[in-house]
Amino acid sequence: MAYLFQKKKGERYYWYLGENQRVNGKVKRIWQKYVGPAENVANQLAYGTVPEQIDILDFGLCSALLNINDKIKFVEKVNEIISKREQGLGYGEHLLISLINRIDNPQSKNKLGEWFEGTVLKRIFSVNKSYLSSQNFWNHWNNISEEEINKIQEELLKILVEKCDISDLYFDPTNFTAYTEEHKNQKLMKFGHSKDGRRLRQVNLSLLVTKKDGIPIWHHSYEGNINDVTEFKEFIKTLAERITFFSKKCKKITLIMDKGNNSKNNIKNINKHLSFFVVGSLKPSEHKELFDIPLEDFNEEYETSEGKKVFCVAKNMNLYEGKKKVVITYSNELAYKNRVRVLKAIEKALNQLKNLEGRIKNSNLSRDELLIKASGIADKPYIKGLIKYEIKNIPSGLKLIFSEDEQAYKEKEKSFGKNILFTDDLTLKTTEVVRIYCSKNIIEEQFRTLKNPYVISFTPMWCWTDKMIRVHAFTCVMALLFLRMLVKDVRENKINLSQAQIIEQLKKIKQTLLRMPRRKEIISKLTRLNEEQRVLANVLNIRKYAK
């Protein structure tokens, strides 16, 4: 039978639990376990050892994002710009809770309170889940103007240029479609050229991110029917108004952009108002003469991060009212893909035209209607101008004549596998131009994150007025900012984890709250951590939120 006994060490007594047995005619203690000093034994007898209540909260990811807020002072800056009475949470706290939700478990505002109740945030922000109703959020969001959003971005920009490498910046626009009906005074949601091919109303979003870490330092949401060139013109003006923030930190900044933003005035305004260098691509249709350069002249070689070889040749040209270095690149793999895509498209179009030709006799199509149908088949992207067709009048009616234009195909074939890049920084080596431009996939990764249904999830928006859409876009971009700053902190500490792996490991870190019988205080413990979680907890300093 087990029994309690004490041992004296110094002037104090300590209690043990043990058990005796008779062995070979003698009584021996076969085991003992330390219980503690007398006061510990008294507490356990008085209050019990089994928790009365256990609460498990999502801790790791939420705490890591709270730590990012402490670093960039997001809540502080928002509340300085948008003030309210000391009643409930401020605008900064509302936006912070919302953007953490976009990263942790994006959902509608109707479910926000329920999500909040299961996270460590309920111990940080002393409000009930009923306070975080969708109506309360809409009431706050409806008071945030576009001017205030830009002021917040401006304050954050001052902090970000000090913490981030801004020597190379990528600019690109995208769009987000939604099943939204037209509403009175609505300007943002318009029909336009959708990048995902959906014929729905859309809102456009332009983004400026750093090359090194993919951190968004500025964004602008605008009407869905405005083209890229027009938006880029306005974006240059926006940056020009804040050029001092950039120039104080970095003397040489390169802006990388896609061919859709090119125009003579835009390039001229970048040089005049921003003093940025430019790396971009040219539209092949406007520089067909460059495809006549023989492949034997492509004598410089660049290897991509995926290990693929790109051959290139450079020449200086006068473009956009100035001397530019033009680099033509060639990839065997891309040439093969271009060839296969075009040949398949031609074959498909010829079959469709043959089918249309066979249906002419039994149809009542007019000449114009038939021409529209033929044009819709033969003038699709990739094959426009590669198929000759005409409508002839014959005694029995109309006849469709068509054939592949072999000469046009030979000209088209010269462009297979090639891209045309340019820069006004004549000091850059040819391979450096290719390297900088090829790294633009960093901004495409950020767009994919914004559209990821499990992380941030820009759509569905659950809102339809212009003011609400702007605040929703701002919240999503701020969520992206927090997430990329989190990834930056991890990678700077030589931890080789992807963004998805960081999120996964942090989500597995839980906080357990134990309420013991007849005790007022709550005991807080983190769940057992694996090695990766332990390293992340130390690097991101999240244990301070477990108190």
XYZ file of N, CA, C and O in Angstrom, residues 339-481:
572
model
N 4.918 26.409 -80.543
C 4.642 25.709 -81.800
C 3.460 24.752 -81.646
O 2.554 24.730 -82.483
N 3.465 23.967 -80.597
C 2.385 23.005 -80.368
C 1.056 23.727 -80.180
O 0.025 23.317 -80.749
N 1.055 24.815 -79.413
C -0.183 25.549 -79.159
C -0.750 26.135 -80.449
O -1.962 26.034 -80.705
N 0.112 26.730 -81.270
C -0.360 27.352 -82.517
C -0.859 26.293 -83.500
O -1.926 26.450 -84.121
N -0.127 25.202 -83.650
C -0.538 24.153 -84.596
C -1.863 23.517 -84.181
O -2.716 23.226 -85.033
N -2.041 23.293 -82.898
C -3.317 22.737 -82.426
C -4.463 23.712 -82.665
O -5.566 23.315 -83.051
N -4.189 24.999 -82.432
C -5.229 26.015 -82.640
C -5.593 26.124 -84.115
O -6.773 26.285 -84.459
N -4.589 26.034 -84.987
C -4.869 26.088 -86.437
C -5.699 24.887 -86.851
O -6.691 25.011 -87.596
N -5.305 23.705 -86.409
C -6.041 22.484 -86.767
C -7.491 22.549 -86.295
O -8.414 22.190 -87.032
N -7.682 23.021 -85.088
C -9.039 23.148 -84.544
C -9.861 24.149 -85.346
O -11.037 23.896 -85.674
N -9.237 25.286 -85.705
C -9.949 26.318 -86.465
C -10.318 25.820 -87.853
O -11.433 26.073 -88.341
N -9.416 25.101 -88.524
C -9.716 24.580 -89.862
C -10.871 23.586 -89.817
O -11.737 23.581 -90.711
N -10.916 22.760 -88.791
C -12.031 21.809 -88.641
C -13.346 22.538 -88.405
O -14.397 22.149 -88.933
N -13.298 23.607 -87.604
C -14.516 24.374 -87.334
C -15.002 25.105 -88.589
O -16.212 25.179 -88.855
N -14.053 25.630 -89.381
C -14.438 26.297 -90.630
C -15.012 25.298 -91.632
O -15.961 25.617 -92.362
N -14.454 24.091 -91.655
C -14.978 23.049 -92.542
C -16.401 22.674 -92.138
O -17.266 22.457 -92.986
N -16.626 22.606 -90.843
C -17.959 22.301 -90.329
C -18.940 23.422 -90.683
O -20.091 23.171 -91.063
N -18.457 24.687 -90.565
C -19.300 25.832 -90.923
C -19.620 25.820 -92.405
O -20.759 26.104 -92.814
N -18.648 25.450 -93.230
C -18.849 25.384 -94.677
C -19.936 24.369 -95.032
O -20.767 24.608 -95.926
N -19.959 23.242 -94.338
C -20.949 22.210 -94.614
C -22.351 22.588 -94.199
O -23.324 21.965 -94.658
N -22.485 23.594 -93.323
C -23.820 23.983 -92.841
C -24.401 25.178 -93.579
O -25.517 25.601 -93.271
N -23.649 25.726 -94.563
C -24.121 26.936 -95.250
C -25.389 26.671 -96.044
O -26.347 27.455 -96.016
N -25.433 25.522 -96.749
C -26.573 25.239 -97.632
C -27.891 25.175 -96.873
O -28.931 25.601 -97.372
N -27.859 24.629 -95.680
C -29.094 24.430 -94.922
C -29.373 25.552 -93.923
O -30.207 25.402 -93.036
N -28.651 26.660 -94.082
C -28.866 27.773 -93.159
C -29.347 28.997 -93.930
O -29.242 29.076 -95.149
N -29.877 29.940 -93.181
C -30.346 31.202 -93.773
C -29.426 32.357 -93.405
O -29.862 33.497 -93.298
N -28.133 32.041 -93.215
C -27.173 33.071 -92.827
C -26.947 34.063 -93.947
O -26.790 33.680 -95.114
N -26.926 35.339 -93.588
C -26.565 36.364 -94.562
C -25.044 36.378 -94.712
O -24.314 35.735 -93.940
N -24.556 37.152 -95.677
C -23.118 37.241 -95.894
C -22.402 37.789 -94.659
O -21.369 37.263 -94.239
N -22.978 38.846 -94.074
C -22.358 39.448 -92.887
C -22.353 38.492 -91.706
O -21.368 38.409 -90.958
N -23.448 37.761 -91.506
C -23.515 36.803 -90.388
C -22.488 35.696 -90.561
O -21.842 35.268 -89.608
N -22.352 35.225 -91.803
C -21.373 34.172 -92.078
C -19.947 34.690 -91.863
O -19.086 33.988 -91.324
N -19.699 35.934 -92.258
C -18.378 36.532 -92.086
C -18.027 36.689 -90.606
O -16.885 36.443 -90.197
N -19.021 37.047 -89.801
C -18.798 37.187 -88.353
C -18.441 35.845 -87.737
O -17.520 35.737 -86.913
N -19.157 34.787 -88.146
C -18.873 33.456 -87.603
C -17.478 32.981 -88.011
O -16.728 32.421 -87.200
N -17.112 33.192 -89.263
C -15.801 32.770 -89.753
C -14.689 33.553 -89.048
O -13.649 32.993 -88.678
N -14.921 34.845 -88.843
C -13.926 35.684 -88.161
C -13.734 35.240 -86.710
O -12.617 35.216 -86.199
N -14.832 34.858 -86.059
C -14.751 34.401 -84.680
C -13.937 33.128 -84.537
O -13.377 32.857 -83.474
N -13.850 32.350 -85.615
C -13.077 31.103 -85.585
C -11.622 31.349 -85.980
O -10.687 30.900 -85.310
N -11.415 32.064 -87.072
C -10.072 32.199 -87.654
C -9.229 33.294 -87.016
O -8.006 33.285 -87.162
N -9.865 34.232 -86.306
C -9.114 35.357 -85.743
C -8.962 35.264 -84.229
O -8.838 36.283 -83.540
N -8.947 34.046 -83.709
C -8.738 33.860 -82.279
C -7.290 34.160 -81.917
O -6.408 34.169 -82.782
N -7.036 34.400 -80.619
C -5.641 34.632 -80.193
C -4.731 33.498 -80.625
O -5.155 32.356 -80.734
N -3.487 33.809 -80.866
C -2.409 32.908 -81.290
C -2.422 32.607 -82.785
O -1.395 32.277 -83.353
N -3.598 32.676 -83.441
C -3.641 32.289 -84.868
C -4.202 33.396 -85.765
O -4.449 33.161 -86.945
N -4.387 34.587 -85.215
C -4.925 35.669 -86.034
C -3.963 35.974 -87.184
O -2.773 36.179 -86.990
N -4.488 35.964 -88.417
C -3.689 36.223 -89.603
C -3.033 34.991 -90.191
O -2.369 35.073 -91.238
N -3.221 33.819 -89.553
C -2.601 32.588 -90.045
C -3.526 31.773 -90.937
O -3.103 30.799 -91.543
N -4.792 32.164 -91.019
C -5.762 31.476 -91.874
C -6.411 32.507 -92.786
O -6.964 33.506 -92.318
N -6.336 32.240 -94.090
C -6.992 33.116 -95.060
C -8.417 32.615 -95.300
O -8.635 31.410 -95.434
N -9.366 33.544 -95.377
C -10.752 33.140 -95.627
C -11.487 34.273 -96.335
O -11.151 35.454 -96.188
N -12.480 33.892 -97.122
C -13.316 34.875 -97.806
C -14.665 34.252 -98.127
O -14.811 33.021 -98.183
N -15.650 35.116 -98.335
C -16.997 34.678 -98.681
C -17.257 35.063 -100.135
O -17.116 36.236 -100.506
N -17.634 34.073 -100.973
C -17.921 34.339 -102.384
C -19.379 34.039 -102.697
O -19.976 33.129 -102.130
N -19.880 34.845 -103.618
C -21.236 34.591 -104.111
C -21.163 33.640 -105.300
O -20.415 33.865 -106.253
N -21.918 32.577 -105.242
C -22.009 31.609 -106.343
C -23.486 31.439 -106.685
O -24.362 31.838 -105.899
N -23.791 30.877 -107.854
C -25.192 30.745 -108.268
C -26.087 30.086 -107.228
O -27.256 30.453 -107.071
N -25.549 29.140 -106.490
C -26.383 28.429 -105.512
C -26.448 29.128 -104.162
O -27.125 28.664 -103.253
N -25.737 30.240 -104.015
C -25.765 30.949 -102.743
C -24.402 31.485 -102.347
O -23.721 32.136 -103.148
N -23.977 31.213 -101.102
C -22.698 31.692 -100.580
C -21.722 30.525 -100.436
O -22.115 29.395 -100.156
N -20.440 30.813 -100.610
C -19.417 29.789 -100.453
C -18.287 30.343 -99.595
O -17.811 31.458 -99.807
N -17.873 29.556 -98.589
C -16.774 29.917 -97.695
C -15.498 29.259 -98.203
O -15.421 28.035 -98.321
N -14.505 30.092 -98.513
C -13.209 29.584 -98.985
C -12.157 29.934 -97.929
O -12.052 31.087 -97.505
N -11.382 28.945 -97.539
C -10.388 29.183 -96.490
C -9.197 28.249 -96.691
O -9.298 27.181 -97.303
N -8.054 28.664 -96.147
C -6.837 27.850 -96.207
C -5.811 28.429 -95.239
O -5.889 29.601 -94.848
N -4.849 27.584 -94.864
C -3.778 28.050 -93.989
C -2.809 28.928 -94.779
O -2.438 28.592 -95.912
N -2.409 30.059 -94.184
C -1.464 30.972 -94.822
C -0.046 30.548 -94.409
O 0.424 30.873 -93.318
N 0.619 29.798 -95.265
C 1.935 29.245 -94.926
C 2.988 30.325 -94.746
O 3.868 30.212 -93.882
N 2.919 31.372 -95.563
C 3.896 32.452 -95.442
C 3.743 33.178 -94.102
O 4.733 33.501 -93.437
N 2.487 33.417 -93.696
C 2.238 34.071 -92.410
C 2.710 33.194 -91.253
O 3.241 33.699 -90.255
N 2.547 31.871 -91.409
C 3.005 30.959 -90.358
C 4.526 31.007 -90.221
O 5.064 30.977 -89.107
N 5.233 31.081 -91.342
C 6.693 31.148 -91.295
C 7.157 32.409 -90.552
O 8.139 32.380 -89.810
N 6.438 33.525 -90.777
C 6.771 34.760 -90.059
C 6.463 34.620 -88.572
O 7.234 35.070 -87.722
N 5.333 33.987 -88.285
C 4.943 33.772 -86.889
C 5.944 32.868 -86.181
O 6.284 33.085 -85.002
N 6.456 31.873 -86.909
C 7.367 30.894 -86.336
C 8.663 31.537 -85.839
O 9.303 31.037 -84.918
N 9.032 32.657 -86.449
C 10.252 33.344 -86.027
C 10.157 33.843 -84.578
O 11.179 34.023 -83.911
N 8.936 34.059 -84.086
C 8.753 34.591 -82.728
C 8.657 33.496 -81.676
O 8.684 33.791 -80.475
N 8.566 32.230 -82.092
C 8.399 31.147 -81.132
C 9.584 31.087 -80.162
O 10.741 31.069 -80.575
N 9.268 31.025 -78.881
C 10.307 30.895 -77.855
C 11.022 32.183 -77.506
O 11.973 32.170 -76.723
N 10.566 33.318 -78.073
C 11.286 34.579 -77.879
C 10.474 35.604 -77.100
O 9.252 35.673 -77.210
N 11.181 36.373 -76.304
C 10.629 37.543 -75.613
C 11.560 38.719 -75.834
O 12.778 38.535 -75.987
N 10.997 39.920 -75.834
C 11.805 41.126 -76.028
C 11.748 41.962 -74.752
O 10.686 42.432 -74.352
N 12.892 42.134 -74.118
C 12.993 42.913 -72.893
C 13.720 44.217 -73.168
O 14.443 44.336 -74.163
N 13.531 45.187 -72.286
C 14.259 46.450 -72.458
C 14.519 47.073 -71.090
O 13.847 46.778 -70.097
N 15.519 47.949 -71.046
C 15.823 48.716 -69.844
C 16.495 50.018 -70.241
O 17.138 50.107 -71.290
N 16.325 51.022 -69.398
C 17.037 52.283 -69.626
C 18.291 52.368 -68.749
O 18.995 53.371 -68.763
N 18.556 51.310 -67.981
C 19.788 51.232 -67.199
C 20.852 50.543 -68.055
O 20.961 49.311 -68.072
N 21.624 51.333 -68.765
C 22.586 50.777 -69.718
C 23.774 50.113 -69.028
O 24.596 49.471 -69.695
N 23.885 50.259 -67.714
C 24.991 49.609 -66.994
C 24.705 48.140 -66.703
O 25.610 47.389 -66.343
N 23.460 47.725 -66.848
C 23.109 46.332 -66.564
C 23.659 45.407 -67.638
O 23.577 45.700 -68.832
N 24.191 44.269 -67.204
C 24.603 43.248 -68.155
C 23.375 42.577 -68.751
O 22.292 42.608 -68.173
N 23.564 41.948 -69.891
C 22.449 41.295 -70.575
C 21.776 40.261 -69.677
O 20.543 40.222 -69.559
N 22.571 39.416 -69.042
C 22.000 38.374 -68.185
C 21.328 38.965 -66.946
O 20.384 38.376 -66.411
N 21.796 40.136 -66.491
C 21.165 40.782 -65.341
C 19.760 41.268 -65.692
O 18.841 41.173 -64.879
N 19.592 41.776 -66.911
C 18.275 42.207 -67.367
C 17.315 41.017 -67.371
O 16.168 41.107 -66.907
N 17.796 39.878 -67.888
C 16.967 38.670 -67.943
C 16.629 38.198 -66.535
O 15.483 37.840 -66.235
N 17.631 38.200 -65.660
C 17.405 37.736 -64.285
C 16.363 38.592 -63.578
O 15.447 38.064 -62.921
N 16.477 39.907 -63.712
C 15.536 40.810 -63.034
C 14.126 40.590 -63.553
O 13.169 40.469 -62.770
N 13.994 40.495 -64.879
C 12.646 40.358 -65.432
C 12.055 38.982 -65.118
O 10.858 38.867 -64.836
N 12.876 37.937 -65.169
C 12.372 36.589 -64.892
C 11.908 36.436 -63.449
O 11.124 35.525 -63.141
N 12.378 37.305 -62.573
C 11.981 37.222 -61.167
C 10.617 37.847 -60.905
O 10.165 37.881 -59.759
N 9.951 38.333 -61.953
C 8.668 38.999 -61.759
C 7.565 38.040 -61.326
O 6.459 38.469 -60.974
N 7.872 36.731 -61.322
C 6.865 35.781 -60.842
C 6.549 36.001 -59.366
O 5.552 35.492 -58.862
N 7.399 36.799 -58.666
C 7.141 37.076 -57.251
C 5.816 37.809 -57.082
O 5.059 37.542 -56.133
N 5.483 38.708 -58.008
C 4.203 39.422 -57.887
C 3.044 38.523 -58.294
O 1.938 38.620 -57.760
N 3.288 37.589 -59.227
C 2.247 36.629 -59.592
C 1.928 35.725 -58.401
O 0.774 35.330 -58.206
N 2.941 35.401 -57.602
C 2.711 34.597 -56.401
C 1.810 35.337 -55.419
O 0.959 34.733 -54.760
N 1.976 36.653 -55.324
C 1.143 37.434 -54.397
C -0.306 37.489 -54.892
O -1.238 37.439 -54.082
N -0.492 37.587 -56.203
C -1.852 37.554 -56.745
C -2.504 36.202 -56.473
O -3.694 36.118 -56.155
N -1.708 35.127 -56.609
C -2.263 33.795 -56.329
C -2.657 33.661 -54.862
O -3.665 33.024 -54.529
N -1.863 34.268 -53.974
C -2.201 34.240 -52.550
C -3.499 35.000 -52.288
O -4.363 34.546 -51.531
N -3.651 36.166 -52.923
C -4.877 36.946 -52.752
C -6.111 36.172 -53.235
O -7.201 36.324 -52.681
N -5.915 35.343 -54.252
C -7.045 34.593 -54.823
C -7.195 33.196 -54.227
O -8.136 32.477 -54.577
N -6.290 32.827 -53.319
C -6.343 31.510 -52.692
C -7.587 31.418 -51.796
O -7.760 32.232 -50.886
N -8.477 30.434 -52.017
C -9.705 30.359 -51.210
C -9.464 30.001 -49.752
O -10.358 30.159 -48.921
N -8.251 29.524 -49.406
C -7.958 29.107 -48.043
C -7.085 30.107 -47.284
O -6.968 30.009 -46.057
N -6.446 31.021 -48.001
C -5.620 32.055 -47.367
C -5.962 33.386 -48.023
O -5.787 33.556 -49.225
N -6.460 34.318 -47.259
C -6.878 35.674 -47.666
C -8.189 35.640 -48.457
O -9.168 36.253 -48.077
N -8.222 34.951 -49.607
C -9.475 34.773 -50.359
C -10.189 36.105 -50.612
O -11.192 36.435 -49.980
N -9.675 36.865 -51.574
C -10.275 38.161 -51.928
C -11.744 38.001 -52.314
O -12.577 38.849 -51.991
N -12.052 36.933 -53.022
C -13.440 36.641 -53.385
C -13.881 35.345 -52.725
O -13.061 34.443 -52.523
N -15.184 35.234 -52.370
C -16.246 36.230 -52.520
C -16.078 37.402 -51.559
O -15.543 37.229 -50.457
N -16.546 38.576 -51.993
C -16.312 39.799 -51.220
C -17.377 40.046 -50.163
O -17.135 40.754 -49.192
N -18.597 39.554 -50.370
C -19.706 39.769 -49.450
C -20.033 41.243 -49.274
O -20.542 41.659 -48.228
N -19.685 42.078 -50.236
C -20.026 43.503 -50.183
C -20.150 44.013 -51.614
O -19.626 43.390 -52.538
N -20.810 45.145 -51.797
C -21.072 45.596 -53.167
C -20.944 47.106 -53.368
O -20.822 47.564 -54.489
N -20.951 47.924 -52.308
C -20.780 49.365 -52.506
C -19.297 49.679 -52.706
O -18.421 48.952 -52.225
N -19.007 50.772 -53.389
C -17.620 51.146 -53.683
C -16.789 51.295 -52.418
O -15.646 50.840 -52.341
N -17.367 51.959 -51.403
C -16.617 52.198 -50.172
C -16.269 50.889 -49.484
O -15.136 50.689 -49.024
N -17.232 49.971 -49.430
C -16.986 48.680 -48.778
C -15.959 47.851 -49.559
O -15.106 47.181 -48.971
N -16.053 47.891 -50.885
C -15.120 47.123 -51.719
C -13.695 47.636 -51.524
O -12.738 46.858 -51.447
N -13.535 48.965 -51.443
C -12.197 49.533 -51.231
C -11.609 49.095 -49.891
O -10.427 48.762 -49.801
N -12.438 49.100 -48.846
C -11.945 48.689 -47.536
C -11.644 47.184 -47.528
O -10.665 46.741 -46.926
N -12.479 46.417 -48.219
C -12.217 44.970 -48.323
C -10.889 44.727 -49.040
O -10.079 43.899 -48.588
N -10.655 45.439 -50.138
C -9.387 45.296 -50.872
C -8.216 45.711 -49.985
O -7.169 45.043 -49.957
N -8.380 46.802 -49.234
C -7.342 47.261 -48.317
C -7.049 46.199 -47.256
O -5.882 45.909 -46.954
N -8.094 45.595 -46.694
C -7.918 44.560 -45.672
C -7.165 43.362 -46.235
O -6.258 42.816 -45.583
N -7.515 42.952 -47.448
C -6.852 41.800 -48.065
C -5.381 42.092 -48.354
O -4.515 41.232 -48.134
N -5.078 43.281 -48.844
C -3.680 43.629 -49.132
C -2.890 43.753 -47.829
O -1.718 43.353 -47.758
N -3.521 44.291 -46.776
C -2.845 44.356 -45.479
C -2.597 42.954 -44.925
O -1.564 42.684 -44.297
N -3.529 42.044 -45.155
C -3.318 40.646 -44.756
C -2.118 40.072 -45.501
O -1.284 39.359 -44.918
N -2.012 40.388 -46.791
C -0.863 39.943 -47.576
C 0.433 40.557 -47.042
O 1.467 39.877 -46.958
N 0.386 41.823 -46.660
C 1.550 42.494 -46.079
C 2.007 41.776 -44.804
O 3.195 41.475 -44.635
